[in-house]
């Protein structure tokens, strides 16, 4: 399990969020938050539930008592009209190795497709701004 200060940095960077934004969220300065991420200051207890809710993880995960990343309620989240995260994971694990690989490939291809359309929309917005 990673130390809290490393975990805080990794979660923030994974989401491309600035130290300033997290500092504002928890009611401190960017300089103070930087000290939390460097392990130079201890994170106040009052901040744990704020960060746990923001990152959608359990406080137990943040303090190293639980190895899983997600809160238990996240596993019950409905991701389609008929399936929860838990049901999808259960279905995935019931497949053979080739089936699981096919699902992972389909997810990857869908991510590429969505990124392509996001980039295309961004480019169109940029063109509209230049012509306005």
mmCIF file of N, CA, C and O in Angstrom, residues 26-128:
data_model
loop_
_atom_site.group_PDB
_atom_site.id
_atom_site.type_symbol
_atom_site.label_atom_id
_atom_site.label_comp_id
_atom_site.label_asym_id
_atom_site.label_seq_id
_atom_site.Cartn_x
_atom_site.Cartn_y
_atom_site.Cartn_z
ATOM 1 N N UNK A 26 -10.234 21.725 0.119
ATOM 2 C CA UNK A 26 -10.083 21.366 1.537
ATOM 3 C C UNK A 26 -9.855 22.575 2.437
ATOM 4 O O UNK A 26 -9.676 22.429 3.642
ATOM 5 N N UNK A 27 -9.851 23.771 1.857
ATOM 6 C CA UNK A 27 -9.746 24.985 2.660
ATOM 7 C C UNK A 27 -8.353 25.296 3.174
ATOM 8 O O UNK A 27 -8.180 25.655 4.342
ATOM 9 N N UNK A 28 -7.373 25.148 2.302
ATOM 10 C CA UNK A 28 -6.006 25.474 2.684
ATOM 11 C C UNK A 28 -5.304 26.135 1.501
ATOM 12 O O UNK A 28 -5.918 26.374 0.470
ATOM 13 N N UNK A 29 -4.033 26.407 1.648
ATOM 14 C CA UNK A 29 -3.262 27.016 0.570
ATOM 15 C C UNK A 29 -2.607 25.932 -0.283
ATOM 16 O O UNK A 29 -2.424 24.793 0.169
ATOM 17 N N UNK A 30 -2.210 26.329 -1.475
ATOM 18 C CA UNK A 30 -1.503 25.397 -2.345
ATOM 19 C C UNK A 30 -0.182 24.987 -1.699
ATOM 20 O O UNK A 30 0.209 23.828 -1.772
ATOM 21 N N UNK A 31 0.474 25.929 -1.034
ATOM 22 C CA UNK A 31 1.758 25.630 -0.399
ATOM 23 C C UNK A 31 1.586 24.574 0.706
ATOM 24 O O UNK A 31 2.398 23.650 0.821
ATOM 25 N N UNK A 32 0.529 24.727 1.500
ATOM 26 C CA UNK A 32 0.282 23.749 2.564
ATOM 27 C C UNK A 32 -0.072 22.396 1.971
ATOM 28 O O UNK A 32 0.407 21.360 2.430
ATOM 29 N N UNK A 33 -0.922 22.392 0.930
ATOM 30 C CA UNK A 33 -1.286 21.125 0.307
ATOM 31 C C UNK A 33 -0.056 20.429 -0.271
ATOM 32 O O UNK A 33 0.083 19.212 -0.181
ATOM 33 N N UNK A 34 0.849 21.202 -0.845
ATOM 34 C CA UNK A 34 2.089 20.642 -1.372
ATOM 35 C C UNK A 34 2.861 19.905 -0.272
ATOM 36 O O UNK A 34 3.442 18.844 -0.511
ATOM 37 N N UNK A 35 2.841 20.458 0.924
ATOM 38 C CA UNK A 35 3.516 19.796 2.057
ATOM 39 C C UNK A 35 2.866 18.459 2.386
ATOM 40 O O UNK A 35 3.550 17.506 2.761
ATOM 41 N N UNK A 36 1.523 18.371 2.239
ATOM 42 C CA UNK A 36 0.846 17.089 2.469
ATOM 43 C C UNK A 36 1.307 16.065 1.442
ATOM 44 O O UNK A 36 1.595 14.920 1.789
ATOM 45 N N UNK A 37 1.398 16.471 0.177
ATOM 46 C CA UNK A 37 1.804 15.546 -0.879
ATOM 47 C C UNK A 37 3.269 15.135 -0.767
ATOM 48 O O UNK A 37 3.651 14.085 -1.258
ATOM 49 N N UNK A 38 4.087 15.969 -0.181
ATOM 50 C CA UNK A 38 5.506 15.643 -0.018
ATOM 51 C C UNK A 38 5.775 14.891 1.283
ATOM 52 O O UNK A 38 6.896 14.492 1.557
ATOM 53 N N UNK A 39 4.749 14.723 2.114
ATOM 54 C CA UNK A 39 4.914 14.042 3.384
ATOM 55 C C UNK A 39 5.593 14.900 4.435
ATOM 56 O O UNK A 39 6.047 14.399 5.452
ATOM 57 N N UNK A 40 5.652 16.214 4.214
ATOM 58 C CA UNK A 40 6.297 17.123 5.165
ATOM 59 C C UNK A 40 5.338 17.573 6.258
ATOM 60 O O UNK A 40 5.788 18.051 7.297
ATOM 61 N N UNK A 41 4.036 17.447 6.012
ATOM 62 C CA UNK A 41 3.017 17.776 7.019
ATOM 63 C C UNK A 41 1.973 16.674 7.017
ATOM 64 O O UNK A 41 1.695 16.078 5.966
ATOM 65 N N UNK A 42 1.403 16.424 8.173
ATOM 66 C CA UNK A 42 0.332 15.434 8.267
ATOM 67 C C UNK A 42 -0.981 16.048 7.812
ATOM 68 O O UNK A 42 -1.304 17.188 8.148
ATOM 69 N N UNK A 43 -1.738 15.274 7.063
ATOM 70 C CA UNK A 43 -3.042 15.705 6.595
ATOM 71 C C UNK A 43 -4.006 15.756 7.783
ATOM 72 O O UNK A 43 -4.106 14.783 8.533
ATOM 73 N N UNK A 44 -4.725 16.869 7.977
ATOM 74 C CA UNK A 44 -5.678 16.930 9.094
ATOM 75 C C UNK A 44 -6.802 15.908 8.924
ATOM 76 O O UNK A 44 -7.255 15.657 7.798
ATOM 77 N N UNK A 45 -7.244 15.347 10.016
ATOM 78 C CA UNK A 45 -8.299 14.336 9.996
ATOM 79 C C UNK A 45 -9.567 14.867 9.340
ATOM 80 O O UNK A 45 -10.243 14.147 8.610
ATOM 81 N N UNK A 46 -9.885 16.151 9.549
ATOM 82 C CA UNK A 46 -11.115 16.721 8.993
ATOM 83 C C UNK A 46 -11.140 16.660 7.467
ATOM 84 O O UNK A 46 -12.190 16.718 6.836
ATOM 85 N N UNK A 47 -9.964 16.519 6.839
ATOM 86 C CA UNK A 47 -9.850 16.528 5.385
ATOM 87 C C UNK A 47 -10.128 15.151 4.779
ATOM 88 O O UNK A 47 -10.544 15.046 3.628
ATOM 89 N N UNK A 48 -9.934 14.089 5.527
ATOM 90 C CA UNK A 48 -10.116 12.738 4.986
ATOM 91 C C UNK A 48 -11.481 12.523 4.342
ATOM 92 O O UNK A 48 -11.558 12.043 3.211
ATOM 93 N N UNK A 49 -12.588 12.847 5.025
ATOM 94 C CA UNK A 49 -13.875 12.600 4.376
ATOM 95 C C UNK A 49 -14.099 13.467 3.131
ATOM 96 O O UNK A 49 -14.746 13.031 2.185
ATOM 97 N N UNK A 50 -13.536 14.652 3.110
ATOM 98 C CA UNK A 50 -13.673 15.529 1.938
ATOM 99 C C UNK A 50 -12.979 14.890 0.741
ATOM 100 O O UNK A 50 -13.543 14.793 -0.356
ATOM 101 N N UNK A 51 -11.740 14.448 0.951
ATOM 102 C CA UNK A 51 -10.989 13.838 -0.148
ATOM 103 C C UNK A 51 -11.566 12.478 -0.549
ATOM 104 O O UNK A 51 -11.600 12.139 -1.731
ATOM 105 N N UNK A 52 -12.033 11.707 0.432
ATOM 106 C CA UNK A 52 -12.634 10.408 0.123
ATOM 107 C C UNK A 52 -13.862 10.598 -0.770
ATOM 108 O O UNK A 52 -14.033 9.879 -1.760
ATOM 109 N N UNK A 53 -14.687 11.569 -0.438
ATOM 110 C CA UNK A 53 -15.875 11.826 -1.262
ATOM 111 C C UNK A 53 -15.475 12.356 -2.635
ATOM 112 O O UNK A 53 -16.000 11.920 -3.661
ATOM 113 N N UNK A 54 -14.538 13.282 -2.669
ATOM 114 C CA UNK A 54 -14.112 13.876 -3.933
ATOM 115 C C UNK A 54 -13.551 12.822 -4.887
ATOM 116 O O UNK A 54 -13.886 12.798 -6.066
ATOM 117 N N UNK A 55 -12.687 11.953 -4.377
ATOM 118 C CA UNK A 55 -12.056 10.932 -5.223
ATOM 119 C C UNK A 55 -12.884 9.651 -5.326
ATOM 120 O O UNK A 55 -12.503 8.716 -6.026
ATOM 121 N N UNK A 56 -13.995 9.601 -4.609
ATOM 122 C CA UNK A 56 -14.877 8.429 -4.596
ATOM 123 C C UNK A 56 -14.132 7.172 -4.154
ATOM 124 O O UNK A 56 -14.144 6.137 -4.822
ATOM 125 N N UNK A 57 -13.422 7.311 -3.046
ATOM 126 C CA UNK A 57 -12.736 6.188 -2.414
ATOM 127 C C UNK A 57 -13.146 6.164 -0.943
ATOM 128 O O UNK A 57 -13.731 7.119 -0.439
ATOM 129 N N UNK A 58 -12.822 5.111 -0.262
ATOM 130 C CA UNK A 58 -13.125 5.046 1.162
ATOM 131 C C UNK A 58 -12.005 5.709 1.965
ATOM 132 O O UNK A 58 -10.852 5.767 1.516
ATOM 133 N N UNK A 59 -12.354 6.197 3.139
ATOM 134 C CA UNK A 59 -11.335 6.736 4.038
ATOM 135 C C UNK A 59 -10.365 5.625 4.423
ATOM 136 O O UNK A 59 -9.165 5.876 4.583
ATOM 137 N N UNK A 60 -10.861 4.405 4.558
ATOM 138 C CA UNK A 60 -9.990 3.265 4.852
ATOM 139 C C UNK A 60 -8.928 3.100 3.768
ATOM 140 O O UNK A 60 -7.775 2.799 4.058
ATOM 141 N N UNK A 61 -9.310 3.299 2.527
ATOM 142 C CA UNK A 61 -8.342 3.207 1.435
ATOM 143 C C UNK A 61 -7.275 4.289 1.587
ATOM 144 O O UNK A 61 -6.090 4.024 1.460
ATOM 145 N N UNK A 62 -7.711 5.515 1.891
ATOM 146 C CA UNK A 62 -6.759 6.620 2.016
ATOM 147 C C UNK A 62 -5.744 6.401 3.133
ATOM 148 O O UNK A 62 -4.583 6.766 2.991
ATOM 149 N N UNK A 63 -6.186 5.808 4.221
ATOM 150 C CA UNK A 63 -5.260 5.621 5.347
ATOM 151 C C UNK A 63 -4.550 4.272 5.313
ATOM 152 O O UNK A 63 -3.812 3.931 6.220
ATOM 153 N N UNK A 64 -4.775 3.509 4.231
ATOM 154 C CA UNK A 64 -4.033 2.277 4.058
ATOM 155 C C UNK A 64 -4.597 1.066 4.752
ATOM 156 O O UNK A 64 -3.928 0.039 4.854
ATOM 157 N N UNK A 65 -5.826 1.131 5.201
ATOM 158 C CA UNK A 65 -6.431 -0.025 5.868
ATOM 159 C C UNK A 65 -7.102 -0.973 4.906
ATOM 160 O O UNK A 65 -7.428 -2.099 5.260
ATOM 161 N N UNK A 66 -7.329 -0.525 3.682
ATOM 162 C CA UNK A 66 -8.058 -1.331 2.724
ATOM 163 C C UNK A 66 -7.386 -1.170 1.373
ATOM 164 O O UNK A 66 -7.132 -0.056 0.933
ATOM 165 N N UNK A 67 -7.081 -2.271 0.706
ATOM 166 C CA UNK A 67 -6.344 -2.210 -0.532
ATOM 167 C C UNK A 67 -7.158 -1.830 -1.750
ATOM 168 O O UNK A 67 -6.609 -1.467 -2.759
ATOM 169 N N UNK A 68 -8.490 -1.920 -1.672
ATOM 170 C CA UNK A 68 -9.262 -1.614 -2.871
ATOM 171 C C UNK A 68 -9.470 -0.121 -3.039
ATOM 172 O O UNK A 68 -9.546 0.624 -2.080
ATOM 173 N N UNK A 69 -9.518 0.280 -4.266
ATOM 174 C CA UNK A 69 -9.566 1.696 -4.601
ATOM 175 C C UNK A 69 -10.969 2.279 -4.453
ATOM 176 O O UNK A 69 -11.137 3.413 -4.048
ATOM 177 N N UNK A 70 -11.974 1.501 -4.781
ATOM 178 C CA UNK A 70 -13.328 2.035 -4.823
ATOM 179 C C UNK A 70 -14.076 1.846 -3.519
ATOM 180 O O UNK A 70 -13.882 0.888 -2.801
ATOM 181 N N UNK A 71 -14.959 2.784 -3.243
ATOM 182 C CA UNK A 71 -15.923 2.651 -2.167
ATOM 183 C C UNK A 71 -16.852 1.490 -2.490
ATOM 184 O O UNK A 71 -17.128 1.230 -3.655
ATOM 185 N N UNK A 72 -17.398 0.844 -1.484
ATOM 186 C CA UNK A 72 -18.365 -0.224 -1.732
ATOM 187 C C UNK A 72 -19.572 0.301 -2.506
ATOM 188 O O UNK A 72 -20.019 -0.338 -3.450
ATOM 189 N N UNK A 73 -20.118 1.508 -2.216
ATOM 190 C CA UNK A 73 -21.257 1.974 -3.005
ATOM 191 C C UNK A 73 -20.949 2.104 -4.492
ATOM 192 O O UNK A 73 -21.824 1.943 -5.321
ATOM 193 N N UNK A 74 -19.700 2.372 -4.864
ATOM 194 C CA UNK A 74 -19.350 2.488 -6.273
ATOM 195 C C UNK A 74 -19.597 1.185 -7.013
ATOM 196 O O UNK A 74 -19.940 1.187 -8.180
ATOM 197 N N UNK A 75 -19.423 0.057 -6.342
ATOM 198 C CA UNK A 75 -19.652 -1.239 -6.969
ATOM 199 C C UNK A 75 -21.122 -1.475 -7.254
ATOM 200 O O UNK A 75 -21.469 -2.276 -8.109
ATOM 201 N N UNK A 76 -21.998 -0.776 -6.556
ATOM 202 C CA UNK A 76 -23.434 -0.920 -6.775
ATOM 203 C C UNK A 76 -23.971 0.107 -7.759
ATOM 204 O O UNK A 76 -25.160 0.138 -8.052
ATOM 205 N N UNK A 77 -23.096 0.959 -8.267
ATOM 206 C CA UNK A 77 -23.512 1.966 -9.226
ATOM 207 C C UNK A 77 -24.034 1.290 -10.489
ATOM 208 O O UNK A 77 -23.454 0.326 -10.982
ATOM 209 N N UNK A 78 -25.140 1.793 -11.005
ATOM 210 C CA UNK A 78 -25.708 1.276 -12.238
ATOM 211 C C UNK A 78 -24.945 1.883 -13.405
ATOM 212 O O UNK A 78 -24.814 3.103 -13.498
ATOM 213 N N UNK A 79 -24.434 1.035 -14.281
ATOM 214 C CA UNK A 79 -23.664 1.549 -15.414
ATOM 215 C C UNK A 79 -24.395 1.374 -16.742
ATOM 216 O O UNK A 79 -24.001 1.968 -17.731
ATOM 217 N N UNK A 80 -25.423 0.548 -16.758
ATOM 218 C CA UNK A 80 -26.338 0.458 -17.899
ATOM 219 C C UNK A 80 -27.738 0.377 -17.306
ATOM 220 O O UNK A 80 -27.899 0.399 -16.089
ATOM 221 N N UNK A 81 -28.724 0.268 -18.165
ATOM 222 C CA UNK A 81 -30.096 0.179 -17.654
ATOM 223 C C UNK A 81 -30.313 -1.046 -16.779
ATOM 224 O O UNK A 81 -31.167 -1.043 -15.908
ATOM 225 N N UNK A 82 -29.519 -2.083 -16.995
ATOM 226 C CA UNK A 82 -29.780 -3.348 -16.303
ATOM 227 C C UNK A 82 -28.613 -3.884 -15.482
ATOM 228 O O UNK A 82 -28.773 -4.873 -14.791
ATOM 229 N N UNK A 83 -27.440 -3.258 -15.552
ATOM 230 C CA UNK A 83 -26.257 -3.833 -14.903
ATOM 231 C C UNK A 83 -25.584 -2.863 -13.949
ATOM 232 O O UNK A 83 -25.408 -1.689 -14.255
ATOM 233 N N UNK A 84 -25.168 -3.401 -12.811
ATOM 234 C CA UNK A 84 -24.336 -2.648 -11.874
ATOM 235 C C UNK A 84 -22.875 -2.986 -12.156
ATOM 236 O O UNK A 84 -22.577 -3.942 -12.877
ATOM 237 N N UNK A 85 -21.988 -2.225 -11.554
ATOM 238 C CA UNK A 85 -20.556 -2.497 -11.699
ATOM 239 C C UNK A 85 -20.256 -3.917 -11.234
ATOM 240 O O UNK A 85 -19.543 -4.672 -11.908
ATOM 241 N N UNK A 86 -20.813 -4.314 -10.108
ATOM 242 C CA UNK A 86 -20.577 -5.658 -9.573
ATOM 243 C C UNK A 86 -21.026 -6.731 -10.557
ATOM 244 O O UNK A 86 -20.309 -7.713 -10.789
ATOM 245 N N UNK A 87 -22.187 -6.538 -11.169
ATOM 246 C CA UNK A 87 -22.689 -7.533 -12.125
ATOM 247 C C UNK A 87 -21.798 -7.623 -13.360
ATOM 248 O O UNK A 87 -21.537 -8.726 -13.865
ATOM 249 N N UNK A 88 -21.320 -6.480 -13.829
ATOM 250 C CA UNK A 88 -20.439 -6.490 -14.998
ATOM 251 C C UNK A 88 -19.127 -7.195 -14.667
ATOM 252 O O UNK A 88 -18.621 -7.999 -15.458
ATOM 253 N N UNK A 89 -18.591 -6.920 -13.503
ATOM 254 C CA UNK A 89 -17.341 -7.590 -13.088
ATOM 255 C C UNK A 89 -17.568 -9.093 -12.963
ATOM 256 O O UNK A 89 -16.749 -9.897 -13.424
ATOM 257 N N UNK A 90 -18.682 -9.477 -12.367
ATOM 258 C CA UNK A 90 -19.007 -10.897 -12.232
ATOM 259 C C UNK A 90 -19.127 -11.559 -13.603
ATOM 260 O O UNK A 90 -18.587 -12.649 -13.828
ATOM 261 N N UNK A 91 -19.819 -10.892 -14.528
ATOM 262 C CA UNK A 91 -19.944 -11.427 -15.887
ATOM 263 C C UNK A 91 -18.583 -11.545 -16.562
ATOM 264 O O UNK A 91 -18.287 -12.536 -17.227
ATOM 265 N N UNK A 92 -17.751 -10.531 -16.406
ATOM 266 C CA UNK A 92 -16.418 -10.543 -17.004
ATOM 267 C C UNK A 92 -15.590 -11.714 -16.473
ATOM 268 O O UNK A 92 -14.945 -12.434 -17.238
ATOM 269 N N UNK A 93 -15.613 -11.897 -15.157
ATOM 270 C CA UNK A 93 -14.816 -12.971 -14.561
ATOM 271 C C UNK A 93 -15.327 -14.352 -14.924
ATOM 272 O O UNK A 93 -14.577 -15.327 -14.844
ATOM 273 N N UNK A 94 -16.586 -14.457 -15.354
ATOM 274 C CA UNK A 94 -17.147 -15.750 -15.758
ATOM 275 C C UNK A 94 -16.685 -16.161 -17.157
ATOM 276 O O UNK A 94 -16.812 -17.321 -17.539
ATOM 277 N N UNK A 95 -16.141 -15.236 -17.915
ATOM 278 C CA UNK A 95 -15.661 -15.542 -19.259
ATOM 279 C C UNK A 95 -14.315 -16.259 -19.201
ATOM 280 O O UNK A 95 -13.574 -16.133 -18.233
ATOM 281 N N UNK A 96 -13.994 -16.960 -20.283
ATOM 282 C CA UNK A 96 -12.663 -17.560 -20.359
ATOM 283 C C UNK A 96 -11.651 -16.474 -20.709
ATOM 284 O O UNK A 96 -12.012 -15.315 -20.926
ATOM 285 N N UNK A 97 -10.389 -16.839 -20.760
ATOM 286 C CA UNK A 97 -9.325 -15.864 -20.988
ATOM 287 C C UNK A 97 -9.524 -15.098 -22.292
ATOM 288 O O UNK A 97 -9.362 -13.875 -22.340
ATOM 289 N N UNK A 98 -9.888 -15.789 -23.341
ATOM 290 C CA UNK A 98 -10.101 -15.134 -24.633
ATOM 291 C C UNK A 98 -11.282 -14.163 -24.554
ATOM 292 O O UNK A 98 -11.233 -13.070 -25.126
ATOM 293 N N UNK A 99 -12.316 -14.554 -23.874
ATOM 294 C CA UNK A 99 -13.482 -13.684 -23.721
ATOM 295 C C UNK A 99 -13.141 -12.418 -22.942
ATOM 296 O O UNK A 99 -13.556 -11.316 -23.322
ATOM 297 N N UNK A 100 -12.373 -12.580 -21.859
ATOM 298 C CA UNK A 100 -11.959 -11.403 -21.071
ATOM 299 C C UNK A 100 -11.078 -10.485 -21.911
ATOM 300 O O UNK A 100 -11.218 -9.264 -21.878
ATOM 301 N N UNK A 101 -10.181 -11.079 -22.704
ATOM 302 C CA UNK A 101 -9.312 -10.269 -23.571
ATOM 303 C C UNK A 101 -10.151 -9.509 -24.596
ATOM 304 O O UNK A 101 -9.860 -8.344 -24.901
ATOM 305 N N UNK A 102 -11.187 -10.142 -25.128
ATOM 306 C CA UNK A 102 -12.051 -9.478 -26.102
ATOM 307 C C UNK A 102 -12.780 -8.296 -25.470
ATOM 308 O O UNK A 102 -12.928 -7.239 -26.095
ATOM 309 N N UNK A 103 -13.221 -8.451 -24.235
ATOM 310 C CA UNK A 103 -13.900 -7.352 -23.543
ATOM 311 C C UNK A 103 -12.927 -6.199 -23.305
ATOM 312 O O UNK A 103 -13.259 -5.034 -23.540
ATOM 313 N N UNK A 104 -11.721 -6.518 -22.866
ATOM 314 C CA UNK A 104 -10.716 -5.474 -22.645
ATOM 315 C C UNK A 104 -10.408 -4.757 -23.957
ATOM 316 O O UNK A 104 -10.299 -3.529 -23.997
ATOM 317 N N UNK A 105 -10.312 -5.499 -25.057
ATOM 318 C CA UNK A 105 -10.057 -4.884 -26.358
ATOM 319 C C UNK A 105 -11.225 -3.988 -26.774
ATOM 320 O O UNK A 105 -11.020 -2.885 -27.284
ATOM 321 N N UNK A 106 -12.445 -4.448 -26.529
ATOM 322 C CA UNK A 106 -13.616 -3.636 -26.873
ATOM 323 C C UNK A 106 -13.635 -2.338 -26.067
ATOM 324 O O UNK A 106 -13.969 -1.265 -26.593
ATOM 325 N N UNK A 107 -13.256 -2.403 -24.800
ATOM 326 C CA UNK A 107 -13.184 -1.189 -23.968
ATOM 327 C C UNK A 107 -12.135 -0.243 -24.528
ATOM 328 O O UNK A 107 -12.371 0.964 -24.663
ATOM 329 N N UNK A 108 -10.983 -0.775 -24.871
ATOM 330 C CA UNK A 108 -9.910 0.043 -25.435
ATOM 331 C C UNK A 108 -10.366 0.732 -26.717
ATOM 332 O O UNK A 108 -10.158 1.936 -26.911
ATOM 333 N N UNK A 109 -11.012 -0.018 -27.608
ATOM 334 C CA UNK A 109 -11.481 0.559 -28.868
ATOM 335 C C UNK A 109 -12.546 1.632 -28.629
ATOM 336 O O UNK A 109 -12.549 2.667 -29.298
ATOM 337 N N UNK A 110 -13.415 1.399 -27.673
ATOM 338 C CA UNK A 110 -14.428 2.403 -27.343
ATOM 339 C C UNK A 110 -13.779 3.666 -26.790
ATOM 340 O O UNK A 110 -14.186 4.775 -27.112
ATOM 341 N N UNK A 111 -12.751 3.512 -25.964
ATOM 342 C CA UNK A 111 -12.034 4.681 -25.439
ATOM 343 C C UNK A 111 -11.389 5.474 -26.567
ATOM 344 O O UNK A 111 -11.438 6.705 -26.571
ATOM 345 N N UNK A 112 -10.780 4.777 -27.536
ATOM 346 C CA UNK A 112 -10.192 5.456 -28.688
ATOM 347 C C UNK A 112 -11.253 6.221 -29.475
ATOM 348 O O UNK A 112 -11.041 7.370 -29.882
ATOM 349 N N UNK A 113 -12.387 5.587 -29.678
ATOM 350 C CA UNK A 113 -13.482 6.214 -30.422
ATOM 351 C C UNK A 113 -13.971 7.470 -29.710
ATOM 352 O O UNK A 113 -14.133 8.526 -30.327
ATOM 353 N N UNK A 114 -14.180 7.380 -28.399
ATOM 354 C CA UNK A 114 -14.658 8.533 -27.636
ATOM 355 C C UNK A 114 -13.622 9.652 -27.629
ATOM 356 O O UNK A 114 -13.976 10.827 -27.740
ATOM 357 N N UNK A 115 -12.351 9.311 -27.512
ATOM 358 C CA UNK A 115 -11.297 10.323 -27.551
ATOM 359 C C UNK A 115 -11.265 11.003 -28.911
ATOM 360 O O UNK A 115 -11.100 12.223 -28.997
ATOM 361 N N UNK A 116 -11.437 10.240 -29.962
ATOM 362 C CA UNK A 116 -11.472 10.798 -31.314
ATOM 363 C C UNK A 116 -12.598 11.822 -31.434
ATOM 364 O O UNK A 116 -12.399 12.922 -31.953
ATOM 365 N N UNK A 117 -13.793 11.480 -30.954
ATOM 366 C CA UNK A 117 -14.920 12.398 -31.060
ATOM 367 C C UNK A 117 -14.760 13.615 -30.147
ATOM 368 O O UNK A 117 -15.166 14.719 -30.509
ATOM 369 N N UNK A 118 -14.139 13.426 -28.993
ATOM 370 C CA UNK A 118 -13.866 14.583 -28.118
ATOM 371 C C UNK A 118 -12.902 15.544 -28.809
ATOM 372 O O UNK A 118 -13.088 16.760 -28.784
ATOM 373 N N UNK A 119 -11.866 14.983 -29.421
ATOM 374 C CA UNK A 119 -10.881 15.810 -30.119
ATOM 375 C C UNK A 119 -11.519 16.515 -31.309
ATOM 376 O O UNK A 119 -11.266 17.687 -31.552
ATOM 377 N N UNK A 120 -12.367 15.802 -32.026
ATOM 378 C CA UNK A 120 -13.051 16.385 -33.177
ATOM 379 C C UNK A 120 -13.952 17.546 -32.730
ATOM 380 O O UNK A 120 -13.955 18.609 -33.352
ATOM 381 N N UNK A 121 -14.686 17.371 -31.631
ATOM 382 C CA UNK A 121 -15.547 18.437 -31.107
ATOM 383 C C UNK A 121 -14.716 19.625 -30.655
ATOM 384 O O UNK A 121 -15.083 20.779 -30.897
ATOM 385 N N UNK A 122 -13.594 19.345 -30.030
ATOM 386 C CA UNK A 122 -12.703 20.418 -29.579
ATOM 387 C C UNK A 122 -12.161 21.209 -30.767
ATOM 388 O O UNK A 122 -12.112 22.435 -30.737
ATOM 389 N N UNK A 123 -11.784 20.511 -31.828
ATOM 390 C CA UNK A 123 -11.287 21.175 -33.032
ATOM 391 C C UNK A 123 -12.370 22.037 -33.670
ATOM 392 O O UNK A 123 -12.099 23.145 -34.130
ATOM 393 N N UNK A 124 -13.606 21.541 -33.704
ATOM 394 C CA UNK A 124 -14.714 22.316 -34.263
ATOM 395 C C UNK A 124 -14.959 23.581 -33.448
ATOM 396 O O UNK A 124 -15.208 24.645 -34.010
ATOM 397 N N UNK A 125 -14.893 23.455 -32.136
ATOM 398 C CA UNK A 125 -15.066 24.630 -31.262
ATOM 399 C C UNK A 125 -13.978 25.658 -31.523
ATOM 400 O O UNK A 125 -14.226 26.846 -31.551
ATOM 401 N N UNK A 126 -12.751 25.180 -31.725
ATOM 402 C CA UNK A 126 -11.632 26.062 -32.016
ATOM 403 C C UNK A 126 -11.834 26.799 -33.336
ATOM 404 O O UNK A 126 -11.571 28.007 -33.445
ATOM 405 N N UNK A 127 -12.347 26.097 -34.340
ATOM 406 C CA UNK A 127 -12.620 26.732 -35.634
ATOM 407 C C UNK A 127 -13.717 27.776 -35.511
ATOM 408 O O UNK A 127 -13.618 28.854 -36.089
ATOM 409 N N UNK A 128 -14.757 27.479 -34.746
ATOM 410 C CA UNK A 128 -15.849 28.444 -34.541
ATOM 411 C C UNK A 128 -15.334 29.703 -33.847
ATOM 412 O O UNK A 128 -15.722 30.809 -34.194
#
